[in-house]
Coordinates of C-alpha atoms and ligand atoms in Angstrom, one line a residue:
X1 CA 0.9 29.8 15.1
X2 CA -1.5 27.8 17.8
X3 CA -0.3 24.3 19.0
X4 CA -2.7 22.2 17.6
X5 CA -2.0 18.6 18.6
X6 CA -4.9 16.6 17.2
X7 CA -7.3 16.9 14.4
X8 CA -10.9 17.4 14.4
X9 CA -11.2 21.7 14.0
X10 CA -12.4 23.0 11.0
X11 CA -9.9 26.1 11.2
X12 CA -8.4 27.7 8.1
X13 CA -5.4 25.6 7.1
X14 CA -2.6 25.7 4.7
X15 CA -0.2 23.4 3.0
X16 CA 2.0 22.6 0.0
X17 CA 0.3 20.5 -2.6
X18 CA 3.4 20.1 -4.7
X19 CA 7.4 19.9 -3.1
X20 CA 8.7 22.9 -3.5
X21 CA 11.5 22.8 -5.9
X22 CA 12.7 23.5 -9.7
X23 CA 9.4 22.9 -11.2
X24 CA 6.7 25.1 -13.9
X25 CA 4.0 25.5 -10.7
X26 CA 4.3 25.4 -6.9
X27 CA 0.4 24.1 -5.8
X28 CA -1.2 25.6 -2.9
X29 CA -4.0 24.3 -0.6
X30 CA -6.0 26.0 1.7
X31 CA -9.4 24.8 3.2
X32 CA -11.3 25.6 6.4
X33 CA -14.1 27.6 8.1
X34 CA -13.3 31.4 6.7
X35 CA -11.0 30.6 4.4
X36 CA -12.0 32.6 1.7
X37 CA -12.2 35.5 3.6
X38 CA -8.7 35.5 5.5
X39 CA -7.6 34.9 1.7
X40 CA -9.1 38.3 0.4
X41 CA -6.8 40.0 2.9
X42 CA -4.0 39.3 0.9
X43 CA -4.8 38.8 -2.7
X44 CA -5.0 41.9 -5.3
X45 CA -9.2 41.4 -6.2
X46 CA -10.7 40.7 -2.6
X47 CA -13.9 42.2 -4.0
X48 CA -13.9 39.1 -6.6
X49 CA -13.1 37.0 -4.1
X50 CA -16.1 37.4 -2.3
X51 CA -18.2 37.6 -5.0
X52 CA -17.1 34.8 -7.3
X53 CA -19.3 31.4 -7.1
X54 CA -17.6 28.1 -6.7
X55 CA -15.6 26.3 -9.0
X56 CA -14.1 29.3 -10.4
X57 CA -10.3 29.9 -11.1
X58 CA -9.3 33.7 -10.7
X59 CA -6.6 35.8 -11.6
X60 CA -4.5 38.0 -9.5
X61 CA -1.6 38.6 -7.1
X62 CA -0.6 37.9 -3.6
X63 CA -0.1 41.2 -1.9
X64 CA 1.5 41.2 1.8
X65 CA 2.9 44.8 3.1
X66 CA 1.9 46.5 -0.4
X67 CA 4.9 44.1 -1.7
X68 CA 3.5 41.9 -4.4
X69 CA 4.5 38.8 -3.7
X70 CA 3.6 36.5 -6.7
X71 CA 1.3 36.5 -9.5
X72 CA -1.3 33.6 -9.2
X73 CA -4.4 31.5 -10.0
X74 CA -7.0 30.8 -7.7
X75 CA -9.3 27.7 -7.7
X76 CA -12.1 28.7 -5.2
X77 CA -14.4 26.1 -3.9
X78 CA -17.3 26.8 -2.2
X79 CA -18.6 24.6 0.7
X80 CA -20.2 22.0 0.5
X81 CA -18.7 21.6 -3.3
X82 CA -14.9 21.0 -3.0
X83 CA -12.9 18.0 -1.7
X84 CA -12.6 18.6 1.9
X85 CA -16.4 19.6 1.8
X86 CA -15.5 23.1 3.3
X87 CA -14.3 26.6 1.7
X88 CA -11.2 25.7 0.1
X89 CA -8.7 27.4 -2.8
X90 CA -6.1 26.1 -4.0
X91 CA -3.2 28.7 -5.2
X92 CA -1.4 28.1 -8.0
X93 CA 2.1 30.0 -7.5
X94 CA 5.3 30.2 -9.9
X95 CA 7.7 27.1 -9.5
X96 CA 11.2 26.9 -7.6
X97 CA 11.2 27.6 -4.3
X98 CA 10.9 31.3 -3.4
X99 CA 7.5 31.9 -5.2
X100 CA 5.7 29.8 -3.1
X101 CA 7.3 30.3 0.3
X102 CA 6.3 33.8 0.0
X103 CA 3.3 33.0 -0.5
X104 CA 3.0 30.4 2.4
X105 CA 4.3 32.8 4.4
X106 CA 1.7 35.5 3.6
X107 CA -1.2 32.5 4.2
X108 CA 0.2 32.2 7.7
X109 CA 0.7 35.9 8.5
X110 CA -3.0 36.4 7.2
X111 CA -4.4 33.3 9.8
X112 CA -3.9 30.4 7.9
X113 CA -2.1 27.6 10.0
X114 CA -0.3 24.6 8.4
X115 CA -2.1 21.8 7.8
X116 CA -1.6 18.1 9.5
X117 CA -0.7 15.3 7.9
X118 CA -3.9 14.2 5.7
X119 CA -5.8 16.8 7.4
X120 CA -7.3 17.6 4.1
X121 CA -8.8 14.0 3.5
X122 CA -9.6 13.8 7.4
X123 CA -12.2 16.6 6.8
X124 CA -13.3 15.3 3.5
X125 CA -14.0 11.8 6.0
X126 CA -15.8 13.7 8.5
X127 CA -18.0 15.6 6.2
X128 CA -19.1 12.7 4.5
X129 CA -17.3 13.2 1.4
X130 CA -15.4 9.9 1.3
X131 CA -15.4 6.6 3.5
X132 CA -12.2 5.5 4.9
X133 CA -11.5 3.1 2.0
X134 CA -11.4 5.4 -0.2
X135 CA -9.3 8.3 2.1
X136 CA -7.0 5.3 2.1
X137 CA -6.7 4.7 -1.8
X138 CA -5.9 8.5 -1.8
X139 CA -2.8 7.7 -0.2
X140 CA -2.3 4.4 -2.3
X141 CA -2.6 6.5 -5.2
X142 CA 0.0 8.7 -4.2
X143 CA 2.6 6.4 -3.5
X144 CA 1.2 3.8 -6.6
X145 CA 4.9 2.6 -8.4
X146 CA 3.4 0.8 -11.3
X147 CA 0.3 1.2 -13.2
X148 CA -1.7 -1.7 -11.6
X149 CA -1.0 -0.6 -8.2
X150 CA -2.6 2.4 -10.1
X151 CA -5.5 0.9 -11.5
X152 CA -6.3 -1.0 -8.4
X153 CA -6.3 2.2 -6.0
X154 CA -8.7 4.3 -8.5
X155 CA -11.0 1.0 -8.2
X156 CA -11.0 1.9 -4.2
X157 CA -11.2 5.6 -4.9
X158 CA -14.2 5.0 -7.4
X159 CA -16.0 3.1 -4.0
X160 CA -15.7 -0.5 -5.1
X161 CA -14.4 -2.0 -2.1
X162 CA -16.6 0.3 0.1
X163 CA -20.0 -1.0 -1.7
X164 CA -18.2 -4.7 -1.5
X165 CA -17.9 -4.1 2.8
X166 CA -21.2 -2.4 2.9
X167 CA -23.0 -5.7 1.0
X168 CA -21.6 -7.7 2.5
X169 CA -22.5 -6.0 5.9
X170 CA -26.2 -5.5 4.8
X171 CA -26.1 -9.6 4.7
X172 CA -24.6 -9.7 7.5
X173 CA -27.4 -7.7 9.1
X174 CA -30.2 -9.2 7.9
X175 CA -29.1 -12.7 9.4
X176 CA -28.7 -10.7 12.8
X177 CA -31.7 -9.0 12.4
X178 CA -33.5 -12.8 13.0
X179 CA -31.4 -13.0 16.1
X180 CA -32.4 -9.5 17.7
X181 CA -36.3 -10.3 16.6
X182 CA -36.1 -13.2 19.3
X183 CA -34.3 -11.9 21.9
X184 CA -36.2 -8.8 22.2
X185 CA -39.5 -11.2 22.3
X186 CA -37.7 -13.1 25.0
X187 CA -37.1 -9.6 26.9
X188 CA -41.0 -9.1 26.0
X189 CA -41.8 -13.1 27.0
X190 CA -44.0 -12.7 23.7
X191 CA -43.7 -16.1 21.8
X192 CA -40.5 -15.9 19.0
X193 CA -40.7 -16.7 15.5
X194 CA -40.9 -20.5 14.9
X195 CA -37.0 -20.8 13.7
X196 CA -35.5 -18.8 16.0
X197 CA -38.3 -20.5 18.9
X198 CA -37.3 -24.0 17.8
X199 CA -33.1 -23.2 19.0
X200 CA -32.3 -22.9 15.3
X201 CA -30.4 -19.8 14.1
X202 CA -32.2 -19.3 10.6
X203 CA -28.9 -17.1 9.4
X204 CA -26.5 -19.7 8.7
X205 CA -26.5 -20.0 5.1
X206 CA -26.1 -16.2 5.0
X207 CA -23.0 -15.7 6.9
X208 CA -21.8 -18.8 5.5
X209 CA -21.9 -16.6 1.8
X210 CA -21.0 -13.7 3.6
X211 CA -17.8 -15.4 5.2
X212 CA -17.0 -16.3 1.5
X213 CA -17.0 -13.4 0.3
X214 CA -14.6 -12.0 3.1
X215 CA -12.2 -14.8 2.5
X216 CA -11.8 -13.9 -0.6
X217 CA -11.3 -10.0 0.1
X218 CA -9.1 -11.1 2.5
X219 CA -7.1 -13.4 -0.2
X220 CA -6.9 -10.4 -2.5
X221 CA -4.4 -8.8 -0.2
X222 CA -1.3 -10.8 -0.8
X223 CA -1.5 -9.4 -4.3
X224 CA -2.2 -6.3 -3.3
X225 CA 0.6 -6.1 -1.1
X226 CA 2.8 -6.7 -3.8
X227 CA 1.9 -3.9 -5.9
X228 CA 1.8 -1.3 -3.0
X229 CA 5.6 -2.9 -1.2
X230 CA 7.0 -5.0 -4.3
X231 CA 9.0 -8.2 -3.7
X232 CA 12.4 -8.5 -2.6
X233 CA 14.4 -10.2 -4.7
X234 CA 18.1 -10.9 -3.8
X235 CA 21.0 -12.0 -5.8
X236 CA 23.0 -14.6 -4.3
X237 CA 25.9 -16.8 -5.3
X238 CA 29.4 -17.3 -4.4
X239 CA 32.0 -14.2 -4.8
X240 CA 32.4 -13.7 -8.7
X241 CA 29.7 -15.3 -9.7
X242 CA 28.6 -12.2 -11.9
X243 CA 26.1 -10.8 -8.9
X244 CA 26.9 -7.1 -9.4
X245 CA 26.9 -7.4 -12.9
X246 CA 23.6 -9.2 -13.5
X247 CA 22.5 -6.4 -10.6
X248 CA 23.5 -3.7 -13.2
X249 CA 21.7 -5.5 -15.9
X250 CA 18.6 -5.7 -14.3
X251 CA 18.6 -2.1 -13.4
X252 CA 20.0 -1.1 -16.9
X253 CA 23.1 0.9 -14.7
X254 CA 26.2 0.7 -13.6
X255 CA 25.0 0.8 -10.0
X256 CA 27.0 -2.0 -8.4
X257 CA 30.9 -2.1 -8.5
X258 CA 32.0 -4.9 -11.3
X259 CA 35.7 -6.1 -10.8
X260 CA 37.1 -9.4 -11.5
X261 CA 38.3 -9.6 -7.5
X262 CA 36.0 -11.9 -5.6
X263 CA 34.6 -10.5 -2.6
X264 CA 34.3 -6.9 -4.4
X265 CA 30.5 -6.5 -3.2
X266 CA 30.5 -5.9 0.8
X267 CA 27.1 -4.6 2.3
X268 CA 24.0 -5.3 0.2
X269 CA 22.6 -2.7 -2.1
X270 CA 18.7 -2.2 -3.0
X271 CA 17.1 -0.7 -6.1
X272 CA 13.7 -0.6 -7.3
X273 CA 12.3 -1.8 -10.8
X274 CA 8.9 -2.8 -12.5
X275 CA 8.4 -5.7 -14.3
X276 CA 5.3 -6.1 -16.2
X277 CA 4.1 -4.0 -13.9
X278 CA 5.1 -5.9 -10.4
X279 CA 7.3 -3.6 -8.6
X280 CA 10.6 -5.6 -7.8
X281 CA 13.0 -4.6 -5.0
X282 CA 16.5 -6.0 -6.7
X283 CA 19.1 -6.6 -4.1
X284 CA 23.0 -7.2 -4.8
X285 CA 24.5 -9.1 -1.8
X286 CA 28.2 -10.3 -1.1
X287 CA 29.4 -13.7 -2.3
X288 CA 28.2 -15.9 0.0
X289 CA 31.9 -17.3 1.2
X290 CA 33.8 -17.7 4.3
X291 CA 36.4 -15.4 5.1
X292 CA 38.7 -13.9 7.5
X293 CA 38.6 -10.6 6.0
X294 CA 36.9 -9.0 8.9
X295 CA 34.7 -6.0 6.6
X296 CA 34.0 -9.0 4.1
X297 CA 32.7 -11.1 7.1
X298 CA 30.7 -8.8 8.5
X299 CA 29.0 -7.9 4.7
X300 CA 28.6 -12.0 4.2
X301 CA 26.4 -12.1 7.7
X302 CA 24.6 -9.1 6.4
X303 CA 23.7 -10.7 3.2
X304 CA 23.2 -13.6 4.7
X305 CA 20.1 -12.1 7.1
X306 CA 19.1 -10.3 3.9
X307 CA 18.8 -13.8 1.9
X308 CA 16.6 -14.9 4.7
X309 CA 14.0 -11.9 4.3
X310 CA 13.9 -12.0 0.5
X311 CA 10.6 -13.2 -0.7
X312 CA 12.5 -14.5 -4.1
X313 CA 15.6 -15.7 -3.9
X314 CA 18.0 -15.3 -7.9
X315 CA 21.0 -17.7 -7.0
X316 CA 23.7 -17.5 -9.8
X317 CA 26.2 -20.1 -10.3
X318 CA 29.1 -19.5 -12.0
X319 CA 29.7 -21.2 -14.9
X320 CA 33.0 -21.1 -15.2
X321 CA 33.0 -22.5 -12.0
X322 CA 30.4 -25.1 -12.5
X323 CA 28.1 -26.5 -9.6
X324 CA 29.9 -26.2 -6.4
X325 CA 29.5 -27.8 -3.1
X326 CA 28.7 -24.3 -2.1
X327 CA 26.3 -23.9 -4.3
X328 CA 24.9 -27.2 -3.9
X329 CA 24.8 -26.5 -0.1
X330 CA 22.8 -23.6 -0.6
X331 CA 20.1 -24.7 -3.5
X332 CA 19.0 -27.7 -1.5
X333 CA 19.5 -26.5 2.2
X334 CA 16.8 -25.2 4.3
X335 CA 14.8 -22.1 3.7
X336 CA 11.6 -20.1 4.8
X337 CA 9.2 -22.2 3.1
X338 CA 7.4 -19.2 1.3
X339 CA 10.4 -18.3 0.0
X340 CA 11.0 -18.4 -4.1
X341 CA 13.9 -19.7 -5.6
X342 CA 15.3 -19.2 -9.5
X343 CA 18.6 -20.8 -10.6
X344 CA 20.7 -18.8 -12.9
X345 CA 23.7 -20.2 -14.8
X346 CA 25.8 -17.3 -15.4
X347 CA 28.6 -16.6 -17.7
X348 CA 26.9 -19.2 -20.7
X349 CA 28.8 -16.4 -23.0
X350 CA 31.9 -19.0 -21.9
X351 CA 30.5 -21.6 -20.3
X352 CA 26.9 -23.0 -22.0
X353 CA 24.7 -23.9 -19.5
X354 CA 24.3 -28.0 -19.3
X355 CA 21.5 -30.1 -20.1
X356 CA 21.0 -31.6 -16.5
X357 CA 21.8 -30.5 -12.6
X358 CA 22.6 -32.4 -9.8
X359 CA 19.5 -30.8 -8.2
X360 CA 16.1 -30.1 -9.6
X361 CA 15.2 -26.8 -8.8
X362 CA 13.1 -23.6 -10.7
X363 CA 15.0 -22.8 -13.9
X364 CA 18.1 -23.3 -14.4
X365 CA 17.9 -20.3 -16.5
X366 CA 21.0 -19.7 -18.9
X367 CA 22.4 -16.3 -19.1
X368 CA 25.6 -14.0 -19.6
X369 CA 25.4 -11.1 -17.5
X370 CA 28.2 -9.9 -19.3
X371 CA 26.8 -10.3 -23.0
X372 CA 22.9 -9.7 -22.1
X373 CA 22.1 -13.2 -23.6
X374 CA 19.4 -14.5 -21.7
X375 CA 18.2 -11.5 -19.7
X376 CA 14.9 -11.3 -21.4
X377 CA 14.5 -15.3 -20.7
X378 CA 14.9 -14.4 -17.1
X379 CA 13.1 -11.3 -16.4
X380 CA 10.0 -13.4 -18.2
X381 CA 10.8 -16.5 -15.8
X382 CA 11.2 -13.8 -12.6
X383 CA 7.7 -12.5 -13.6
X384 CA 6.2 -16.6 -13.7
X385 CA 7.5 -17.4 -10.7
X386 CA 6.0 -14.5 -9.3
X387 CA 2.5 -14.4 -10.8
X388 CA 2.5 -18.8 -10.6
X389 CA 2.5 -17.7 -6.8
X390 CA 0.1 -15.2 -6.8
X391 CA -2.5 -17.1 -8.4
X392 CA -2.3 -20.2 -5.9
X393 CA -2.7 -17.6 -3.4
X394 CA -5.9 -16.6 -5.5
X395 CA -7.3 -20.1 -5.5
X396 CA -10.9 -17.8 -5.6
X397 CA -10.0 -14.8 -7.9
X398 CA -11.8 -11.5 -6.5
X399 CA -14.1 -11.6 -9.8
X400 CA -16.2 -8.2 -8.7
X401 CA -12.4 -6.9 -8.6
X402 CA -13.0 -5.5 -5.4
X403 CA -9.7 -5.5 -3.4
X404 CA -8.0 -4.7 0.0
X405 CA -5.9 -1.7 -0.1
X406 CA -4.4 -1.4 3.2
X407 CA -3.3 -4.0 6.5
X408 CA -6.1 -1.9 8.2
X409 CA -8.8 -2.9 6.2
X410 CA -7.2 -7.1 6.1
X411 CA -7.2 -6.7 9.9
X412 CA -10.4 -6.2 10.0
X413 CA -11.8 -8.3 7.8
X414 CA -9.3 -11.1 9.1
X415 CA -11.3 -10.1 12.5
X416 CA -14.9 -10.2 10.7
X417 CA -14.4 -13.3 9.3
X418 CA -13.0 -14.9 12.6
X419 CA -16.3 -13.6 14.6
X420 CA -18.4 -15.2 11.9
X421 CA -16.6 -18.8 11.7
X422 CA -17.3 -18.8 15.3
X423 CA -20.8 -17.6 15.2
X424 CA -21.3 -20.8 12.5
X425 CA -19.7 -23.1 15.0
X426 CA -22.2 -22.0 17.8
X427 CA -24.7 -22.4 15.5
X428 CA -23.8 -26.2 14.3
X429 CA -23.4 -26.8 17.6
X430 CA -27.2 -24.8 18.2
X431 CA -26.1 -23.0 21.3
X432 CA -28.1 -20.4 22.3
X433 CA -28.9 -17.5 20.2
X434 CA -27.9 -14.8 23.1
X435 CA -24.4 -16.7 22.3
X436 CA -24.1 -15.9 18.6
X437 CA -25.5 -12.4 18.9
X438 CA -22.4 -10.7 20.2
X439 CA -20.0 -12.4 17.3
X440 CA -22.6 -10.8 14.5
X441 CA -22.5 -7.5 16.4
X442 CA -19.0 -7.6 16.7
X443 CA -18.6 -7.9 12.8
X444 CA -21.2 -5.6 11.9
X445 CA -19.0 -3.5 13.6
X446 CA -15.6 -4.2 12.4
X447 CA -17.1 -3.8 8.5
X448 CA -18.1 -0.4 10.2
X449 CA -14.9 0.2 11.0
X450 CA -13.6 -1.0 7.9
X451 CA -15.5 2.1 6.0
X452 CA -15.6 4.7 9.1
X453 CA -19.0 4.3 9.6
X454 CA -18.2 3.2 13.6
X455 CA -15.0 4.7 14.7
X456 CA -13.2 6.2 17.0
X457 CA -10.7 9.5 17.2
X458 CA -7.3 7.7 18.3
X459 CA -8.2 5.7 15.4
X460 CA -8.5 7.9 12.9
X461 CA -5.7 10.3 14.0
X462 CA -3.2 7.3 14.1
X463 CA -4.6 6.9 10.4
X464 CA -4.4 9.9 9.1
X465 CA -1.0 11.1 11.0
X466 CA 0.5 8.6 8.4
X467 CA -0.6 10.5 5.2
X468 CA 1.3 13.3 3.8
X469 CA 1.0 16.9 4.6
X470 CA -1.2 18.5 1.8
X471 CA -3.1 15.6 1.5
Ligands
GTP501 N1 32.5 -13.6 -19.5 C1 31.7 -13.2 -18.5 N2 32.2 -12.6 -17.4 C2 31.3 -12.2 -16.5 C3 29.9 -12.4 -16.6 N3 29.3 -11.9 -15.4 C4 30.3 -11.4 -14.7 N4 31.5 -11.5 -15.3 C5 32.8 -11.1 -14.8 O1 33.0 -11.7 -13.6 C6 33.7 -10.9 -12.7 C7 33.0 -10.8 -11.4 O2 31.7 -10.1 -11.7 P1 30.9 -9.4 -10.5 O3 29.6 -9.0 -11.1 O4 31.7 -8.4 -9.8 O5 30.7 -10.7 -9.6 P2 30.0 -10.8 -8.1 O6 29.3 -12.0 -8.0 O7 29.3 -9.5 -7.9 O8 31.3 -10.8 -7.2 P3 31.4 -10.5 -5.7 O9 30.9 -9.1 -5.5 O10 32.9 -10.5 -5.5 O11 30.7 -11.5 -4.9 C8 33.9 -9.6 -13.4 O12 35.2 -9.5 -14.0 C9 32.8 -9.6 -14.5 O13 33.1 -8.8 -15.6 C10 29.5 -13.1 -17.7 O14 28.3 -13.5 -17.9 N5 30.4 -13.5 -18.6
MG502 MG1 29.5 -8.1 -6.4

């Protein structure tokens, strides 16, 4: 098989669709430049093969050294008509593993070399078949944990965000277009046109609505980031508080060791769950405590960095306990200022939670990890204290419901909108027009980039070496 280090051939190449595995169907792609016809050499109709138009699904076997191999479907695409834009099939093999190895290895033996990561969508980019937002959203798609992050990738993938970039550019361009007019006529020493003559830059209220709109795109990705990472949100509390077993509640399984011995959770476990459709990244620390147990103390600093990363922090006082100075320490002490906090009064099944706190805080939410009284209560208080953030962070909802999908595309329109506050402030200030020029043509460019319209191939390869293989 050729060394092929970077992308950009439109050779025949091969890759599972689906992982290999106990499954019904093992899904095969192939795509490339003669694809169909080094795939005749080993399949039992060749003659159909050629003949068949696109869009057909055919029937047959792979055949390598007169052994059959597997019995299969075919999908044949024919160029320009299939997702890469090329000649393309995709193989539909029996499940488990052997079927389809077989197969792969008869697609190598026959020319067909594996395929890069996202090599696929790369040559559906470069033949014009999709912008870069929406190769992106592909991958969102792929890795989308709840149904919103769902919904909000097909929104990319259906071109929303890419006609959002490209209006906004085409306003963008029209204020520079003023600009270019004059200087040219100053390169010409003909006489400008009577704004642009007079020192004014006749754009501004333009990019002023076009910086808008970027600000808001730009908002959009704090909730988008959400949906694509989730938020950590740690348990904390002083050893026996009921951590592990609220943990376990949450996750609805016995994940995290329960005993009545304080000091029973050690290094920090992480588990995934959706709620409402926010994907939450539950994590069980140690009681927070200071001990001479050397393991213990080494878990305790480990929790105690993790505390300081979570984005929501679930602190759970024991009830039978009641407020401690510990726990006072820690509900009133210092802490990143983004950070969420939720105060959980555990054990109420003994205990009932009182009516005020030495502290005012978020909640105090009453619950018995132990009974499930409560839990409801604070998985709907969890999901307030999220979504109450969210939305101050949305001060200006994205109302055509065009969002960012990836820290590529918020880069860039961080940078776009940077360029264009500074063109505005050359403009108040009614510096020179050959001044401003260069910040519109810079953020021309970056929404170029933002879509693939200008880019470059260590851009794209670093892109698209981050996608899976058989995408
Ligand atoms: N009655 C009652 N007991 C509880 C409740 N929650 C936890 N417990 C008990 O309290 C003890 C400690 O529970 P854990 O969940 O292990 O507490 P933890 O905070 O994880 O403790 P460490 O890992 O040692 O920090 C166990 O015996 C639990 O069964 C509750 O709501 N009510
Ligand atoms: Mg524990």
């Amino acid at each position: 098989m050729p060394e092929i280090s970077s992308y950009g051939d439109d050779s025949p190449i091969t890759a599972f669709a689906t992982t290999p595995g106990s499954s019904a169907l093992t899904l095969i792609r192939c795509s490339g430049n003669g694809a169909l016809n080094l795939a005749e050499k080993i399949f039992s109709e060749p003659e159909k093969l050629r003949q068949t138009a696109g869009n057909t699904v055919l029937h047959g076997w792979i055949v390598a050294a007169n052994e059959k191999i597997d019995e299969v479907l075919i999908s044949v695409f024919r160029s320009p008509k299939s997702y890469t834009g090329e000649d393309s099939l995709d193989i539909s093999c029996h499940g488990g593993i052997a079927a389809g190895k077989g197969v792969m290895a008869a697609l190598r033996d026959c020319g067909f070399r594996d395929a890069l990561p996202g090599e696929f969508t790369f040559r559906a980019f470069m033949n014009g078949k999709l912008d870069l937002t929406r190769c992106e959203s592909v991958m969102e798609l792929v890795s989308a944990r709840t149904d919103k992050g769902r919904g909000h990738a097909i929104n990319r993938l259906s071109g929303v965000l890419e006609h959002e970039i490209n209006a906004t550019k085409k306003q963008l361009v029209q204020a520079l277009s003023g600009v270019e007019i004059f200087l040219d006529y100053c390169e010409d020493e003909i006489s400008a046109p009577a704004d642009e003559a007079a020192g004014h830059f006749s754009g501004q209220r333009l990019v002023q609505e076009t910086l808008a709109r970027l600000r808001k795109l730009a908002q959009s990705w704090q909730r988008e980031r959400i949906y694509q990472e989730g938020i950590l949100a740690a348990i904390a509390g002083r050893p026996n508080a009921g951590k592990s077993s609220l943990f376990n509640l949450l996750l609805k399984e016995e994940r995290s060791i329960v005993t009545e011995i304080p000091g029973t959770t050690r290094d920090w476990i992480e588990a995934a769950v959706s709620l409402e459709g926010i994907p939450l990244r539950f994590a069980d620390t140690a009681g927070l405590r200071e001990s001479l147990d050397p393991v213990e103390k080494i878990g305790v600093e480990r929790s105690r960095d993790l505390l300081e990363s979570a984005e929501l922090i679930l602190y759970l006082i024991d009830g039978t306990a009641g407020v401690t100075g510990e726990d006072r320490a820690f509900i009133t002490g210092n802490r990143p200022p983004s950070q969420l906090l939720l105060i959980i009064w555990n054990k109420a099944d003994i205990v009932p939670m009182p009516t005020t706190f030495p502290f005012t805080a978020n909640g105090p939410i009453g619950v018995s990890a132990k009974t499930g009284e409560g839990i409801a209560e604070l998985e709907s208080a969890i999901v307030k204290t999220i979504e109450e953030r969210l939305n101050t962070a949305d001060e200006q909802p994205v109302s055509a419901a065009a969002s960012l999908g990836t820290i590529r595309q918020k880069n860039l329109v961080e940078a776009v909108a940077a360029a264009l506050e500074e063109a505005l402030v050359l403009a108040e200030r009614k510096e020179p027009l050959d001044l401003i020029a260069p910040l519109l043509r810079e953020a021309v460019n970056s929404l170029g980039e933002i879509t693939g319209e200008v880019s470059t191939a260590d851009i794209l390869e670093e892109m698209f070496s981050k996608f899976c293989v058989g995408k």
